[in-house]
Coordinates of C-alpha atoms in Angstrom, one line a residue:
M1 CA -34.6 55.6 -11.0
S2 CA -34.2 52.2 -12.6
K3 CA -32.9 51.5 -16.1
R4 CA -33.6 48.5 -18.3
V5 CA -30.8 47.0 -20.3
Y6 CA -31.2 44.7 -23.4
V7 CA -28.9 41.7 -23.6
G8 CA -29.0 40.0 -27.0
N9 CA -27.2 37.2 -29.0
L10 CA -27.4 35.0 -26.0
S11 CA -26.7 31.3 -26.2
Y12 CA -29.9 29.1 -25.9
T13 CA -28.2 27.5 -22.9
T14 CA -27.9 30.8 -21.0
T15 CA -30.3 30.9 -17.9
E16 CA -31.7 33.8 -15.9
E17 CA -29.4 32.7 -13.1
T18 CA -26.4 33.2 -15.4
L19 CA -27.6 36.7 -16.3
R20 CA -28.1 37.6 -12.6
N21 CA -24.6 36.3 -11.7
V22 CA -22.9 38.2 -14.6
F23 CA -24.7 41.5 -14.2
S24 CA -25.1 41.7 -10.4
Q25 CA -21.4 42.5 -10.1
F26 CA -22.2 46.0 -11.5
G27 CA -24.8 46.9 -9.0
E28 CA -28.2 46.1 -7.5
L29 CA -30.6 44.3 -9.9
V30 CA -34.3 44.9 -9.8
S31 CA -35.0 42.0 -12.2
A32 CA -33.4 39.7 -14.8
N33 CA -35.7 38.2 -17.4
L34 CA -34.8 35.8 -20.2
I35 CA -37.4 35.8 -23.0
V36 CA -38.6 32.3 -23.9
D37 CA -40.9 30.9 -26.5
R38 CA -44.4 30.4 -25.0
D39 CA -44.9 27.0 -26.7
T40 CA -41.5 25.4 -26.4
Q41 CA -40.1 27.3 -23.3
Q42 CA -36.8 27.5 -25.2
S43 CA -34.8 30.8 -24.9
K44 CA -35.3 33.3 -27.8
G45 CA -31.7 34.4 -27.3
F46 CA -32.3 37.7 -25.6
G47 CA -33.3 39.1 -22.2
F48 CA -33.6 42.2 -20.1
I49 CA -31.8 43.3 -16.9
E50 CA -33.2 46.1 -14.8
F51 CA -30.8 48.0 -12.6
A52 CA -31.8 50.0 -9.6
N53 CA -29.3 52.7 -10.5
D54 CA -28.7 54.3 -13.9
A55 CA -25.0 54.6 -13.4
D56 CA -24.7 50.9 -12.7
A57 CA -26.6 50.1 -15.9
D58 CA -24.3 52.3 -17.9
N59 CA -21.2 50.6 -16.4
A60 CA -22.6 47.2 -17.2
I61 CA -23.3 48.2 -20.8
S62 CA -19.8 49.5 -21.4
A63 CA -18.2 46.6 -19.7
Q64 CA -20.2 43.7 -21.1
N65 CA -21.1 44.8 -24.7
G66 CA -19.2 42.5 -27.0
K67 CA -17.9 40.2 -24.3
E68 CA -18.3 36.5 -24.5
L69 CA -20.9 34.6 -22.5
D70 CA -21.6 30.9 -22.9
G71 CA -19.6 30.9 -26.1
R72 CA -21.4 33.9 -27.8
K73 CA -20.4 37.5 -28.1
I74 CA -23.4 39.3 -26.4
R75 CA -24.9 42.6 -27.4
V76 CA -25.7 44.9 -24.4
N77 CA -27.4 48.3 -24.7
V78 CA -30.2 50.4 -23.2
A79 CA -33.5 48.8 -23.8
E80 CA -35.9 50.7 -26.0
E81 CA -39.5 51.3 -24.9
R82 CA -41.8 48.8 -26.4
Q83 CA -44.0 50.2 -29.1
E84 CA -47.7 49.7 -29.1
R85 CA -48.6 46.5 -30.9
R86 CA -51.0 46.8 -33.8
P87 CA -53.5 44.1 -34.5
R88 CA -52.4 41.6 -37.1
F89 CA -55.6 41.9 -39.0
N90 CA -57.6 45.1 -39.1
N91 CA -61.1 43.6 -39.2
G92 CA -62.4 45.9 -36.4
D93 CA -63.4 48.5 -39.0
R94 CA -66.1 46.4 -40.6
D95 CA -69.7 46.8 -39.5
R96 CA -70.6 43.2 -38.7
S97 CA -74.2 43.9 -38.1
R98 CA -74.9 44.1 -41.9
G99 CA -74.3 40.4 -42.5
P100 CA -71.9 39.0 -45.2
R101 CA -70.4 41.2 -47.8
R102 CA -71.9 41.1 -51.3
T103 CA -69.6 41.2 -54.3
G104 CA -72.1 42.9 -56.5
R105 CA -72.8 39.8 -58.6
S106 CA -76.0 37.8 -58.1
D107 CA -75.7 34.5 -56.4
R108 CA -78.2 32.0 -57.7
R109 CA -77.7 29.8 -54.6
D110 CA -79.4 32.5 -52.6
Q111 CA -82.5 32.2 -54.8
G112 CA -82.8 28.4 -54.5
S113 CA -82.2 27.4 -58.2
Y114 CA -79.0 26.3 -59.7

């Protein structure tokens, strides 16, 4: 079974190819992903490595955690499962078929006189 490894505190100059080269020495890689900003395409400073073998992932974690890569001491540990994302605004609960909300005060603009 495969195991995902989190790699953090990466230099913004680190590439996916660099990650592959560093971590492939510990075993067969399924994937190496560097997380980038969708607008600027600049690295966010972390990524994920997926190993085909759990033991290889554990060896990579113990060997690389705290080591220097491209001038930064990297953080390497088991990747946690991503939690379900909540919507930023919870507007889905409102019944939109009723029209705009009323505040309880009369609005003279609705009556045509000011």
